[in-house]
mmCIF file with all atom_site columns, C-alpha atoms in Angstrom:
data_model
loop_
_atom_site.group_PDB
_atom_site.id
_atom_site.type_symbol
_atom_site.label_atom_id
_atom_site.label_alt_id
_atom_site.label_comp_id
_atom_site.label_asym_id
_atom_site.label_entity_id
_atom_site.label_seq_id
_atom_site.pdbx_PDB_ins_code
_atom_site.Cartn_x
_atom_site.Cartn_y
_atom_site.Cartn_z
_atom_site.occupancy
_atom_site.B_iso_or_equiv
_atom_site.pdbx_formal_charge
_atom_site.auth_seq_id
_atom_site.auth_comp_id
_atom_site.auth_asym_id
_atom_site.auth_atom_id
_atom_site.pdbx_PDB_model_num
ATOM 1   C CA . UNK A 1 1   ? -27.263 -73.624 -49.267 1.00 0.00 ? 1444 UNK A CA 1
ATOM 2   C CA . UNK A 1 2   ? -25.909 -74.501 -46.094 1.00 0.00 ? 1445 UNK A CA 1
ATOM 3   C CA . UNK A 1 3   ? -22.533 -72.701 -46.350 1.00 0.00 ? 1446 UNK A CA 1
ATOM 4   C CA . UNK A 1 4   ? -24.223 -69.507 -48.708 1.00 0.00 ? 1447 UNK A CA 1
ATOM 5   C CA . UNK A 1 5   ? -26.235 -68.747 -44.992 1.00 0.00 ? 1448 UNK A CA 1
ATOM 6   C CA . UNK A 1 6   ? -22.919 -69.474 -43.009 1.00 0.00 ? 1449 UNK A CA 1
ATOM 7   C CA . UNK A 1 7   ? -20.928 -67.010 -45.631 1.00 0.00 ? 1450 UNK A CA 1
ATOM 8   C CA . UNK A 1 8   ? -23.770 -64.407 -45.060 1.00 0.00 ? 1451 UNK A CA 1
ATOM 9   C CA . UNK A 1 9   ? -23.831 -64.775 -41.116 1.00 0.00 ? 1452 UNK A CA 1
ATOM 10  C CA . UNK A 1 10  ? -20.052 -64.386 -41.083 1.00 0.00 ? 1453 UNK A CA 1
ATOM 11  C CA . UNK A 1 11  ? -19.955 -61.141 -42.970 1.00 0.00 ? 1454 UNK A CA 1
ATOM 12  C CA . UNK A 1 12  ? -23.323 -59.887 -40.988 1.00 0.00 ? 1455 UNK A CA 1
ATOM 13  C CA . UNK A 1 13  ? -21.552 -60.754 -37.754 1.00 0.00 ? 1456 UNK A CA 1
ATOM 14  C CA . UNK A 1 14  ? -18.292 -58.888 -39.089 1.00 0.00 ? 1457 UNK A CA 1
ATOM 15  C CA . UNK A 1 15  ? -20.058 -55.518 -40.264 1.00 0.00 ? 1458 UNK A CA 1
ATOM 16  C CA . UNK A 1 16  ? -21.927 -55.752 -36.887 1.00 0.00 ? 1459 UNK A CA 1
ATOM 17  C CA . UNK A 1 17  ? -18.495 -55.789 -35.292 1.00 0.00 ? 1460 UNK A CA 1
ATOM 18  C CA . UNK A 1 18  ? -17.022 -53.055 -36.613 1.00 0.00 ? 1461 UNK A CA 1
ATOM 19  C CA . UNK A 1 19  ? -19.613 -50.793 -36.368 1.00 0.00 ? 1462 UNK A CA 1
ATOM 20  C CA . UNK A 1 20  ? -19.182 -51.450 -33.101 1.00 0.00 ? 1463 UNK A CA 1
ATOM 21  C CA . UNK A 1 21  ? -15.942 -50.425 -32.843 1.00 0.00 ? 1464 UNK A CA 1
ATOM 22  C CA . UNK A 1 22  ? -15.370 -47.614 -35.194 1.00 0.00 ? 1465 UNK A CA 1
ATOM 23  C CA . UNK A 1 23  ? -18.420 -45.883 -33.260 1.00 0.00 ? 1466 UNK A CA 1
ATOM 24  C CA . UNK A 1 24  ? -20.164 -45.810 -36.507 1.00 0.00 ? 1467 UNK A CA 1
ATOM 25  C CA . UNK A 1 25  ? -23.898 -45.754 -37.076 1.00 0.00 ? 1468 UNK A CA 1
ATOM 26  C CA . UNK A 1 26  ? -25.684 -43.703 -34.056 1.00 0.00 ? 1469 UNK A CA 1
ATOM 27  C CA . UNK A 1 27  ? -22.632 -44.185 -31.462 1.00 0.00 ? 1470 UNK A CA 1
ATOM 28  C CA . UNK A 1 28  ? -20.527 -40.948 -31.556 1.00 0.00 ? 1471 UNK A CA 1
ATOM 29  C CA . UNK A 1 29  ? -16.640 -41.626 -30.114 1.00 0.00 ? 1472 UNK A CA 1
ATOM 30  C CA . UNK A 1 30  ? -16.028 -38.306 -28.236 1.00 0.00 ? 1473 UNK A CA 1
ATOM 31  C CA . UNK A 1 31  ? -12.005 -37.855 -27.749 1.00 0.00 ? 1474 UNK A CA 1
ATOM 32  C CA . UNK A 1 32  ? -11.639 -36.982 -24.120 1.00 0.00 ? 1475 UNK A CA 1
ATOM 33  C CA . UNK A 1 33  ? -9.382  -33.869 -23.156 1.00 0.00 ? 1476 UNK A CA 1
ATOM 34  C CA . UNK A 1 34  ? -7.017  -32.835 -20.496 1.00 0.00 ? 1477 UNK A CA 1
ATOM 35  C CA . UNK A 1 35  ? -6.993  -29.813 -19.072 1.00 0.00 ? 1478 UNK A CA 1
ATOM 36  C CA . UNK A 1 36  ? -3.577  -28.160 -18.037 1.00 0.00 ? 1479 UNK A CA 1
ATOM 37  C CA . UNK A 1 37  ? -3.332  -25.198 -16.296 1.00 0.00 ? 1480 UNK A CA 1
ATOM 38  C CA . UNK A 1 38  ? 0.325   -22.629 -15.990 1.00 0.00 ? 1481 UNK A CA 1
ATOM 39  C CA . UNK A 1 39  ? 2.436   -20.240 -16.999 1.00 0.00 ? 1482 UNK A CA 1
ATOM 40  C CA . UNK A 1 40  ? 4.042   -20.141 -20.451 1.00 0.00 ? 1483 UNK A CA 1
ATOM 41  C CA . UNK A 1 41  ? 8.028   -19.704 -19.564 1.00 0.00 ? 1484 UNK A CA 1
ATOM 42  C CA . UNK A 1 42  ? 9.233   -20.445 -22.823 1.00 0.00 ? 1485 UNK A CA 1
ATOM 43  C CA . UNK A 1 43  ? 8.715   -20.488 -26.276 1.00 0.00 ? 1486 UNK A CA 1
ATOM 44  C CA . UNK A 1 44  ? 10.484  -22.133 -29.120 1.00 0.00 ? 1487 UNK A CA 1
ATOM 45  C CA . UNK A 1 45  ? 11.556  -21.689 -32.913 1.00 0.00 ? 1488 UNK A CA 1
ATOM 46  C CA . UNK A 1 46  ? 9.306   -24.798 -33.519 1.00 0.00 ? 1489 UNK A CA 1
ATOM 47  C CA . UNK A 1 47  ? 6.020   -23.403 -32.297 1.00 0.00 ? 1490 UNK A CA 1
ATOM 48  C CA . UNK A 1 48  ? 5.958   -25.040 -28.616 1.00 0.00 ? 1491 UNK A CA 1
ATOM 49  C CA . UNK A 1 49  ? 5.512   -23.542 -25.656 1.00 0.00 ? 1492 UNK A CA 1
ATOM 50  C CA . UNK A 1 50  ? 7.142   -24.721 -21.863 1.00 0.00 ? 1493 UNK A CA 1
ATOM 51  C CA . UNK A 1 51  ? 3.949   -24.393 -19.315 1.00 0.00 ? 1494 UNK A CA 1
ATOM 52  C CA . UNK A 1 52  ? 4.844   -25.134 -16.028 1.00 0.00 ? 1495 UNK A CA 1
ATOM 53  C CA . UNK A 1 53  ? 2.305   -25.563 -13.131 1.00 0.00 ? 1496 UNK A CA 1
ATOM 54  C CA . UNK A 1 54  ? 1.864   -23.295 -10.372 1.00 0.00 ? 1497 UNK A CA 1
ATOM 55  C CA . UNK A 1 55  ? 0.132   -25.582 -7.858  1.00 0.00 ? 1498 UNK A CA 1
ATOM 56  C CA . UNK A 1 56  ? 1.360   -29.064 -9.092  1.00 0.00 ? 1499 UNK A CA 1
ATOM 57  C CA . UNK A 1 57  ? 4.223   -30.445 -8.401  1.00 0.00 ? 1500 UNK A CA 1
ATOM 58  C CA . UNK A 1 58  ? 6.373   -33.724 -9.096  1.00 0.00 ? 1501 UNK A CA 1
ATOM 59  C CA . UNK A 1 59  ? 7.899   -36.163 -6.521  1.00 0.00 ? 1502 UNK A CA 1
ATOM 60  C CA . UNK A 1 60  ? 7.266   -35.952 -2.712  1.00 0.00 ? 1503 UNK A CA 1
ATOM 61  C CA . UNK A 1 61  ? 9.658   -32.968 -1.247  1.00 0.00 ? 1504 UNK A CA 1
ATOM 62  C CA . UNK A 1 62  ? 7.210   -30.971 -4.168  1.00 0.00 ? 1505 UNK A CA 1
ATOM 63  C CA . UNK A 1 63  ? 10.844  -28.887 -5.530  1.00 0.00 ? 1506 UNK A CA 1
ATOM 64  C CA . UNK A 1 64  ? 9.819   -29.832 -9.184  1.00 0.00 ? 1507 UNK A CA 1
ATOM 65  C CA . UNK A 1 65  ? 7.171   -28.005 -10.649 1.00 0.00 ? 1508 UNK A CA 1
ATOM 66  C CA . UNK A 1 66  ? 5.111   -30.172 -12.780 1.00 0.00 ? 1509 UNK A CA 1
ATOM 67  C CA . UNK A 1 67  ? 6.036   -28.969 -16.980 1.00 0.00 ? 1510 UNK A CA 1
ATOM 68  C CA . UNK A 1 68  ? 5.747   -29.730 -20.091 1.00 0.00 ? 1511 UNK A CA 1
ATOM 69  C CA . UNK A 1 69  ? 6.218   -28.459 -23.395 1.00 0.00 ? 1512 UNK A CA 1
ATOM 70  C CA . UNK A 1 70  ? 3.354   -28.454 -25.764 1.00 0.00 ? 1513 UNK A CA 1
ATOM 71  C CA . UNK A 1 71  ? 3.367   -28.751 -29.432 1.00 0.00 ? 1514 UNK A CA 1
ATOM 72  C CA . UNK A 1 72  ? 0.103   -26.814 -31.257 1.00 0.00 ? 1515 UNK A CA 1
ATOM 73  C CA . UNK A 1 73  ? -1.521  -29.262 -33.338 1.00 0.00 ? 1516 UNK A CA 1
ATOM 74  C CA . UNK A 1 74  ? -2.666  -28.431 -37.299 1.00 0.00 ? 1517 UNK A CA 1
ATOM 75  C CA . UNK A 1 75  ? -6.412  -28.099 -36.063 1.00 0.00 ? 1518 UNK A CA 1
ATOM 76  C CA . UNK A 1 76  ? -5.490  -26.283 -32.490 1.00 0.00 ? 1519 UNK A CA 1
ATOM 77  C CA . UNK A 1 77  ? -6.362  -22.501 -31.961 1.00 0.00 ? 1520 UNK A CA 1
ATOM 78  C CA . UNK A 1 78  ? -4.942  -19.793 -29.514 1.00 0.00 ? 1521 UNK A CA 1
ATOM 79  C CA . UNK A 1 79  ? -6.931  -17.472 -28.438 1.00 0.00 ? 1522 UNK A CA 1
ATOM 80  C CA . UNK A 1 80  ? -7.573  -14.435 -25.497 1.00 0.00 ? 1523 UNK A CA 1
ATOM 81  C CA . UNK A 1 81  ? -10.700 -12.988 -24.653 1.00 0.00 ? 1524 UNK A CA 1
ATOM 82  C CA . UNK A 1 82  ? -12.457 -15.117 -27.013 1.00 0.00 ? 1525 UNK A CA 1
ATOM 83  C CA . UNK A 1 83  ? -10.414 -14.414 -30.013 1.00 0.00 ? 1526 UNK A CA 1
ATOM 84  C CA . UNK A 1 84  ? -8.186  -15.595 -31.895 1.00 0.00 ? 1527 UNK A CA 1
ATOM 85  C CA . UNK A 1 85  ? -4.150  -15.051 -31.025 1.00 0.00 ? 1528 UNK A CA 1
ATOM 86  C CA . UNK A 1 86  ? -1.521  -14.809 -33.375 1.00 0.00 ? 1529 UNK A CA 1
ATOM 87  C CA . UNK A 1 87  ? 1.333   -16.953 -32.272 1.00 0.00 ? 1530 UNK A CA 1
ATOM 88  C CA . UNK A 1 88  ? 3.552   -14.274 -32.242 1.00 0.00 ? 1531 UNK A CA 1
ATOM 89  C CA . UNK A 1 89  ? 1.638   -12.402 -29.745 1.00 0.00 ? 1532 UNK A CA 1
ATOM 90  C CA . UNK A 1 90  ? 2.233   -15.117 -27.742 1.00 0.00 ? 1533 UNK A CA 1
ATOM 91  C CA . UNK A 1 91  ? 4.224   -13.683 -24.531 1.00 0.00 ? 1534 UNK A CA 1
ATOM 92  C CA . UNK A 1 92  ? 6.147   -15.382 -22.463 1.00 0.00 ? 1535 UNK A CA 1
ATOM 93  C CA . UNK A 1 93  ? 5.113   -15.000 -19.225 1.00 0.00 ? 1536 UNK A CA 1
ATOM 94  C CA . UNK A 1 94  ? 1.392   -15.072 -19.748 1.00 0.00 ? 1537 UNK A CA 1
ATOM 95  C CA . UNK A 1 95  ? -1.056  -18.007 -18.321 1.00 0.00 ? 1538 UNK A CA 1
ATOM 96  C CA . UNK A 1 96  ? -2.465  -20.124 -20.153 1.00 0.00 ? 1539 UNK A CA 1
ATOM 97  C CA . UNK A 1 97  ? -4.789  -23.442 -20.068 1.00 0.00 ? 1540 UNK A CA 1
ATOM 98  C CA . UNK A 1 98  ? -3.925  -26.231 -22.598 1.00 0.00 ? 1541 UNK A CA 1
ATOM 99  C CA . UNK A 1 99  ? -5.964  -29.104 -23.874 1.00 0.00 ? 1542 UNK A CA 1
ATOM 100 C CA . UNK A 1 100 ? -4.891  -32.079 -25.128 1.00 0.00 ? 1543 UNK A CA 1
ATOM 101 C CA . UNK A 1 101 ? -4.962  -35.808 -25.639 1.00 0.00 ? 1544 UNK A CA 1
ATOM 102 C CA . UNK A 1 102 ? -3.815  -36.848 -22.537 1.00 0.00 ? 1545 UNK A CA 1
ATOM 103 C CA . UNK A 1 103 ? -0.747  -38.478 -24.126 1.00 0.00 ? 1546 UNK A CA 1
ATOM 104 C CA . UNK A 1 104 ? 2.648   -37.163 -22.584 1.00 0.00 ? 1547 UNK A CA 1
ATOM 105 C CA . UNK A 1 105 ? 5.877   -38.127 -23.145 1.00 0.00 ? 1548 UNK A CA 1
ATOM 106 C CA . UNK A 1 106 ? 7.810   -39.122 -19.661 1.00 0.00 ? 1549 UNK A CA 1
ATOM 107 C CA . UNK A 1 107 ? 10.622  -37.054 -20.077 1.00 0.00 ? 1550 UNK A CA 1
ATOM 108 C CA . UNK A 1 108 ? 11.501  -33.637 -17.730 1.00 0.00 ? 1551 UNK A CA 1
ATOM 109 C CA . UNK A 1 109 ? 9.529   -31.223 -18.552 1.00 0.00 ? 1552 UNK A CA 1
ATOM 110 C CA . UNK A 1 110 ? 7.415   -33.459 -20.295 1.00 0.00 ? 1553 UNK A CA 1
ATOM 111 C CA . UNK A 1 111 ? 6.263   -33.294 -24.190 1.00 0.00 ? 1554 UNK A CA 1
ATOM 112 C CA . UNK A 1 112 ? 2.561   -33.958 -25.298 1.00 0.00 ? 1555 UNK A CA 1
ATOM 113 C CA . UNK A 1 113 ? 0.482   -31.964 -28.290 1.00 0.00 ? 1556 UNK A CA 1
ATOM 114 C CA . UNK A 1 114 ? -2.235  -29.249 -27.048 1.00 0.00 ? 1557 UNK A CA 1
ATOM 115 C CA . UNK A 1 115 ? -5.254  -29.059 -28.698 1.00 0.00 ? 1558 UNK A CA 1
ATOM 116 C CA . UNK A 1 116 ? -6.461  -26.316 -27.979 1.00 0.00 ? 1559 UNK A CA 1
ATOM 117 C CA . UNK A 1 117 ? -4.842  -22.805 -25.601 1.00 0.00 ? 1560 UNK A CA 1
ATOM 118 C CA . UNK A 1 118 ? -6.542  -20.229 -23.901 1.00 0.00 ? 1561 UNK A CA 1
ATOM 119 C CA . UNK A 1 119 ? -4.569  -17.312 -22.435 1.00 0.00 ? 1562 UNK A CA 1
ATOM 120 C CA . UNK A 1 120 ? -5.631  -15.962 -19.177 1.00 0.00 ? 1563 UNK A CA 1
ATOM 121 C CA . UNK A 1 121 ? -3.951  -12.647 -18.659 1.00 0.00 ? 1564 UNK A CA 1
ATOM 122 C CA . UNK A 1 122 ? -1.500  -11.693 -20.315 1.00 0.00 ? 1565 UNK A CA 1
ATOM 123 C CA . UNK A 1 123 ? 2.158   -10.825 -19.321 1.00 0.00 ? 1566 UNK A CA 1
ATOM 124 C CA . UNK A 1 124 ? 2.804   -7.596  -17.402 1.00 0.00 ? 1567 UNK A CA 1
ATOM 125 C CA . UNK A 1 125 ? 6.247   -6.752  -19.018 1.00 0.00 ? 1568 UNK A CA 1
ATOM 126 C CA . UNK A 1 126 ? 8.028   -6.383  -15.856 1.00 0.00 ? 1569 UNK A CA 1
ATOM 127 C CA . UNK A 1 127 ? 9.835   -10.061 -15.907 1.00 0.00 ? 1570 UNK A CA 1
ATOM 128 C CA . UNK A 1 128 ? 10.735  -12.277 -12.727 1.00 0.00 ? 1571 UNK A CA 1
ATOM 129 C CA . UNK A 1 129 ? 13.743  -10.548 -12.022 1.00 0.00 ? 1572 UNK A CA 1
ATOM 130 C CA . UNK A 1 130 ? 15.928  -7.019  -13.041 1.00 0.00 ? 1573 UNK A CA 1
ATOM 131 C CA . UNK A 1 131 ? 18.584  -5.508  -12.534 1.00 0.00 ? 1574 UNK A CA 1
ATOM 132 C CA . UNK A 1 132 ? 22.234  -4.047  -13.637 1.00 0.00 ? 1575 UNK A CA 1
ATOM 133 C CA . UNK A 1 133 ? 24.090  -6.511  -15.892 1.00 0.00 ? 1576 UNK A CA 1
ATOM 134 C CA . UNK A 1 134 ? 27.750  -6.788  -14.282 1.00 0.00 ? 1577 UNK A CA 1
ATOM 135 C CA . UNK A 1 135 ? 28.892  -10.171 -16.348 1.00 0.00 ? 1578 UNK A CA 1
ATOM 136 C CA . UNK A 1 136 ? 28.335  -11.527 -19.688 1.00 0.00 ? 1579 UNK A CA 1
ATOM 137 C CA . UNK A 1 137 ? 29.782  -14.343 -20.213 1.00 0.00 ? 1580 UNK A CA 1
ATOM 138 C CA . UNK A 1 138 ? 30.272  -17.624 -23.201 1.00 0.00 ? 1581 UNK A CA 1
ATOM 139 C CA . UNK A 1 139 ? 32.126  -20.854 -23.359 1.00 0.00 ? 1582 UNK A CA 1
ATOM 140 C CA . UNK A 1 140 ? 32.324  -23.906 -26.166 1.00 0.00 ? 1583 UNK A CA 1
ATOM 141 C CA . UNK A 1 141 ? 31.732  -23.499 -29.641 1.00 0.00 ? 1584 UNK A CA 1
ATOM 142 C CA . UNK A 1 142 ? 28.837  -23.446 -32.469 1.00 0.00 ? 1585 UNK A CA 1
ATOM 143 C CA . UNK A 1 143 ? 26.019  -25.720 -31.440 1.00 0.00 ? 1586 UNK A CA 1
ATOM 144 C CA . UNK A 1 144 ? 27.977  -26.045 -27.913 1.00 0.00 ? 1587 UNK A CA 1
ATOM 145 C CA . UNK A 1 145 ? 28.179  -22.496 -27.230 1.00 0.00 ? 1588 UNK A CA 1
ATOM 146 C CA . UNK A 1 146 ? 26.343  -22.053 -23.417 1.00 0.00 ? 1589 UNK A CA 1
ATOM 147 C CA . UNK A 1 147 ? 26.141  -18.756 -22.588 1.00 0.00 ? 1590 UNK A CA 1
ATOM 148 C CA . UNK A 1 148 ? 25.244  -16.849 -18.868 1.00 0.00 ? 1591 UNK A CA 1
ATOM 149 C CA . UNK A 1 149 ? 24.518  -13.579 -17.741 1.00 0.00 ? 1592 UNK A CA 1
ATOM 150 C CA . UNK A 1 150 ? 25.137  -11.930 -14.424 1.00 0.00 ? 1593 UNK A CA 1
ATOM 151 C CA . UNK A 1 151 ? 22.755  -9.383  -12.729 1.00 0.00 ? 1594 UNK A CA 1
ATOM 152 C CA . UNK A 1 152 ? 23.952  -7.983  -9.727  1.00 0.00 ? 1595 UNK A CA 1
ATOM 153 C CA . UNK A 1 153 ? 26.866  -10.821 -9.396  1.00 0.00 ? 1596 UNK A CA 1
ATOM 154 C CA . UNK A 1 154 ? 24.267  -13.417 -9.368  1.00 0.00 ? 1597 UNK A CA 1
ATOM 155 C CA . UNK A 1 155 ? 25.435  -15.578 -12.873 1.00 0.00 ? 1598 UNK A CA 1
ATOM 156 C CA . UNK A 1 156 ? 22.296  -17.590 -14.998 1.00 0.00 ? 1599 UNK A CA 1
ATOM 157 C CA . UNK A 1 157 ? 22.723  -19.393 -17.970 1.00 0.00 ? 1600 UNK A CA 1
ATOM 158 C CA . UNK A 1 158 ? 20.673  -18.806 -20.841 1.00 0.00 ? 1601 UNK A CA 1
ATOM 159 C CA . UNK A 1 159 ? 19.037  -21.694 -22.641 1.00 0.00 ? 1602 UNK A CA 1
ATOM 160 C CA . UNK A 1 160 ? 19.126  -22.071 -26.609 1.00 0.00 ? 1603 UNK A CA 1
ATOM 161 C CA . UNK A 1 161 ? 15.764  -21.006 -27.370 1.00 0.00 ? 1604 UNK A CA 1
ATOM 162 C CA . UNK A 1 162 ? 15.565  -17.903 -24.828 1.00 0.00 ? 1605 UNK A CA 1
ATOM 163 C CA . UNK A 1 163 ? 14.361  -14.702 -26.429 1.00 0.00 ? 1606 UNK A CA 1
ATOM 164 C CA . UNK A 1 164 ? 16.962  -11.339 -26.455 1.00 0.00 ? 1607 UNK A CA 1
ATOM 165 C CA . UNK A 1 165 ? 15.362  -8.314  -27.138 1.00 0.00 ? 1608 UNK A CA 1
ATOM 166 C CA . UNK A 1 166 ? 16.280  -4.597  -26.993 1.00 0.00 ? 1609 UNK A CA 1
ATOM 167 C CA . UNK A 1 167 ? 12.588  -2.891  -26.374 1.00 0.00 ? 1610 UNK A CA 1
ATOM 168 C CA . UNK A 1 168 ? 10.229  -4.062  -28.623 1.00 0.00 ? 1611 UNK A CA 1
ATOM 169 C CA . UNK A 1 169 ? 12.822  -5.404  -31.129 1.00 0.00 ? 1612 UNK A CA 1
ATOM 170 C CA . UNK A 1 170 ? 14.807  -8.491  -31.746 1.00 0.00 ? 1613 UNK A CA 1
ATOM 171 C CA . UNK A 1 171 ? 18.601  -8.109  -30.364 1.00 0.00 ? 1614 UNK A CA 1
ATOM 172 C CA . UNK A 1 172 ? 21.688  -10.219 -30.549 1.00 0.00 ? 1615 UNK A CA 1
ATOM 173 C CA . UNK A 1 173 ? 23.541  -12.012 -27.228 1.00 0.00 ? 1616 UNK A CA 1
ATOM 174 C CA . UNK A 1 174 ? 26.307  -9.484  -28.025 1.00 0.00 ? 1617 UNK A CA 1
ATOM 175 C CA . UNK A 1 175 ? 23.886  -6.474  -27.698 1.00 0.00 ? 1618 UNK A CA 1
ATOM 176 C CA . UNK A 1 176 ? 24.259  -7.319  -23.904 1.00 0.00 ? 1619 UNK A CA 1
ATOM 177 C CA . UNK A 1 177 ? 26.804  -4.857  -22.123 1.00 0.00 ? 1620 UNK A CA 1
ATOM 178 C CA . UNK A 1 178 ? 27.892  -4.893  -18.689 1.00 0.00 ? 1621 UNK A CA 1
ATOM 179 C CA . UNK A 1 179 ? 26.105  -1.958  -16.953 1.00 0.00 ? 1622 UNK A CA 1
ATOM 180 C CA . UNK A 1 180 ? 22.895  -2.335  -18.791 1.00 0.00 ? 1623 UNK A CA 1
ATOM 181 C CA . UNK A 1 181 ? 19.573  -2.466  -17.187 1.00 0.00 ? 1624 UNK A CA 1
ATOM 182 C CA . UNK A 1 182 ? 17.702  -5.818  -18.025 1.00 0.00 ? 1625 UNK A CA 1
ATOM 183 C CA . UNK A 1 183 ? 14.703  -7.560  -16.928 1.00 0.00 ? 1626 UNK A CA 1
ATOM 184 C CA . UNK A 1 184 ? 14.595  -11.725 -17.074 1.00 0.00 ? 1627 UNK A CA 1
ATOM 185 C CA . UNK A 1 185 ? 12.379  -14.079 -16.898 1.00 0.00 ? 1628 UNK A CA 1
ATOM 186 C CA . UNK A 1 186 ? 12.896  -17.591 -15.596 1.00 0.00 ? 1629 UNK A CA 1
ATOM 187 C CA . UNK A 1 187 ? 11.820  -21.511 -16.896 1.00 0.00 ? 1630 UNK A CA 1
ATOM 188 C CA . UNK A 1 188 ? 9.956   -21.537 -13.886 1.00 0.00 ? 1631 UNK A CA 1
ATOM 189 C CA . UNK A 1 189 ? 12.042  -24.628 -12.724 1.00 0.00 ? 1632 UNK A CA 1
ATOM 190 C CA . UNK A 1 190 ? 15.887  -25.211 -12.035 1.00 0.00 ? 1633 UNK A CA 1
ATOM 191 C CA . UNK A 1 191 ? 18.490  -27.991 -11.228 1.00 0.00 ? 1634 UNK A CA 1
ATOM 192 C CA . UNK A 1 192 ? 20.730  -27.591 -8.080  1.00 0.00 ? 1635 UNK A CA 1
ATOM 193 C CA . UNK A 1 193 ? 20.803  -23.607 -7.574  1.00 0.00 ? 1636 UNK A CA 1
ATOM 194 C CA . UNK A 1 194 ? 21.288  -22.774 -11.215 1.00 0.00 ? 1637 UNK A CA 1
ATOM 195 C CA . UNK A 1 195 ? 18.299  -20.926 -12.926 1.00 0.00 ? 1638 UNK A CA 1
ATOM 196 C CA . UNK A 1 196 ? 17.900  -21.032 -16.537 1.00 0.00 ? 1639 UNK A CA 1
ATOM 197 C CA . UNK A 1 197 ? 16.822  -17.560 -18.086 1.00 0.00 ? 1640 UNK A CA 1
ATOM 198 C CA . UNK A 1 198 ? 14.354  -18.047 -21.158 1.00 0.00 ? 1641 UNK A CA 1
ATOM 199 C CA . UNK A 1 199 ? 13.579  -14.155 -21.819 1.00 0.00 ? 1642 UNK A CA 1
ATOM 200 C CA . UNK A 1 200 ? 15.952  -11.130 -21.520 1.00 0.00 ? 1643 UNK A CA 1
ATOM 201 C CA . UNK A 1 201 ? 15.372  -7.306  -22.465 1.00 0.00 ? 1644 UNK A CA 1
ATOM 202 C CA . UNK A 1 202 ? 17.710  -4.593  -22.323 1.00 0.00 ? 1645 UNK A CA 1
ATOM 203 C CA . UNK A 1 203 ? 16.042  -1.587  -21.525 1.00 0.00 ? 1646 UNK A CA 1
ATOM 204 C CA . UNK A 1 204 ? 16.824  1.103   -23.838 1.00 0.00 ? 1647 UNK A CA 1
#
C-alpha cells in the first residue's frame, strides 16, 4: 500500500510538472516578437530579403548600418495597406518592419527568420543613384564570375543576387551597354569605398 501511494504521488507530482512547463491547462505561452524596422536593399532567389536600418548602427564610429537578411517563415504574411503582398511585388527599395523570434545569427549582415512584414511605402522607382553607363566590366569564371559597372567613371560591383532589368522586364548582365542610361540602387552598406549595387535598370 505504501509504495501504490508513493507510485501515485510520483506520477501526480510529474503531470503537475509538466503542465507547468508546457504552459498547458489555463497558462497560455505567448512567443515574444521583435520588431525591426528598414529598408529592403535586396532580395534573393531564396525568398529573403536584406533590411538594413536607417537609425541603428553597429560598433562605436556608427559606419555599419545595422542588417540582416530575413528568411519568410511557412506561416509569415507580407502585406501593404492592410493586404496581402505577393512576394513578387516585393520592391527593392521599399520600407518595411519585420517581426521575428528574436533569434539572429551573428554573422554581417546578420540572418534570423521574420514572422511577419509590413511594407511602409513603397519604392519610388527613381533608385539611389543614375546616370550614363561608361564601363561594364567581368572577371573569373562560372560561379566566380564578379562583375562591376561604371556610371560616370565611378566603378561598383554587382553582387550575385542583384536584379537587371530593362523597364519593367527581366534583362541579362550583357543587355548593359556603355552609353546607356541606368538607375542603381545600393545594399545600403559597403566595405572600404566599394559599394555593392543590388538593383540596376536600363532605361529604355
Amino acid at each position: 500500500m505504501w509504495r501504490q501511494r508513493k507510485y501515485i504521488t510520483m506520477v501526480l507530482s510529474t503531470i503537475i510538472l509538466c503542465l507547468w512547463i508546457t504552459g498547458c491547462g489555463d497558462r497560455k505561452v505567448v512567443e515574444k516578437q521583435v520588431e525591426v524596422n528598414g529598408k529592403i536593399t535586396a532580395l534573393n532567389e531564396q525568398g529573403g530579403m536584406l533590411v538594413v536600418s536607417m537609425d541603428k548602427f553597429i560598433g562605436q564610429d556608427k559606419k555599419m548600418p545595422d542588417a540582416a537578411w530575413y528568411s519568410i517563415s511557412d506561416n509569415a504574411t507580407i502585406k501593404f495597406n492592410g493586404k496581402k503582398l505577393p512576394w513578387n511585388d516585393v520592391q527593392i527599395g521599399s520600407t518595411v518592419k519585420v517581426w521575428t523570434d528574436g533569434m539572429m545569427l551573428t554573422s554581417y549582415p546578420g540572418q534570423a527568420t521574420g514572422l511577419r512584414f509590413e511594407i511602409i511605402t513603397q519604392d519610388n522607382g527613381v533608385g539611389d543613384a543614375s546616370g550614363k553607363v561608361t564601363g561594364v566590366f567581368a572577371a573569373g569564371e562560372g560561379v566566380n564570375v564578379e562583375r562591376f559597372i561604371e556610371i560616370y567613371g565611378v566603378k561598383h560591383k554587382l553582387l550575385p543576387f542583384t536584379q537587371l532589368k530593362k523597364g519593367s522586364e527581366p534583362a541579362q548582365f550583357s543587355d548593359i551597354i556603355v552609353g546607356q542610361q541606368v538607375k542603381i540602387w545600393f545594399a545600403g552598406y559597403e566595405f572600404g569605398t566599394e559599394k555593392f549595387v543590388t538593383k540596376v535598370v536600363i532605361d529604355r
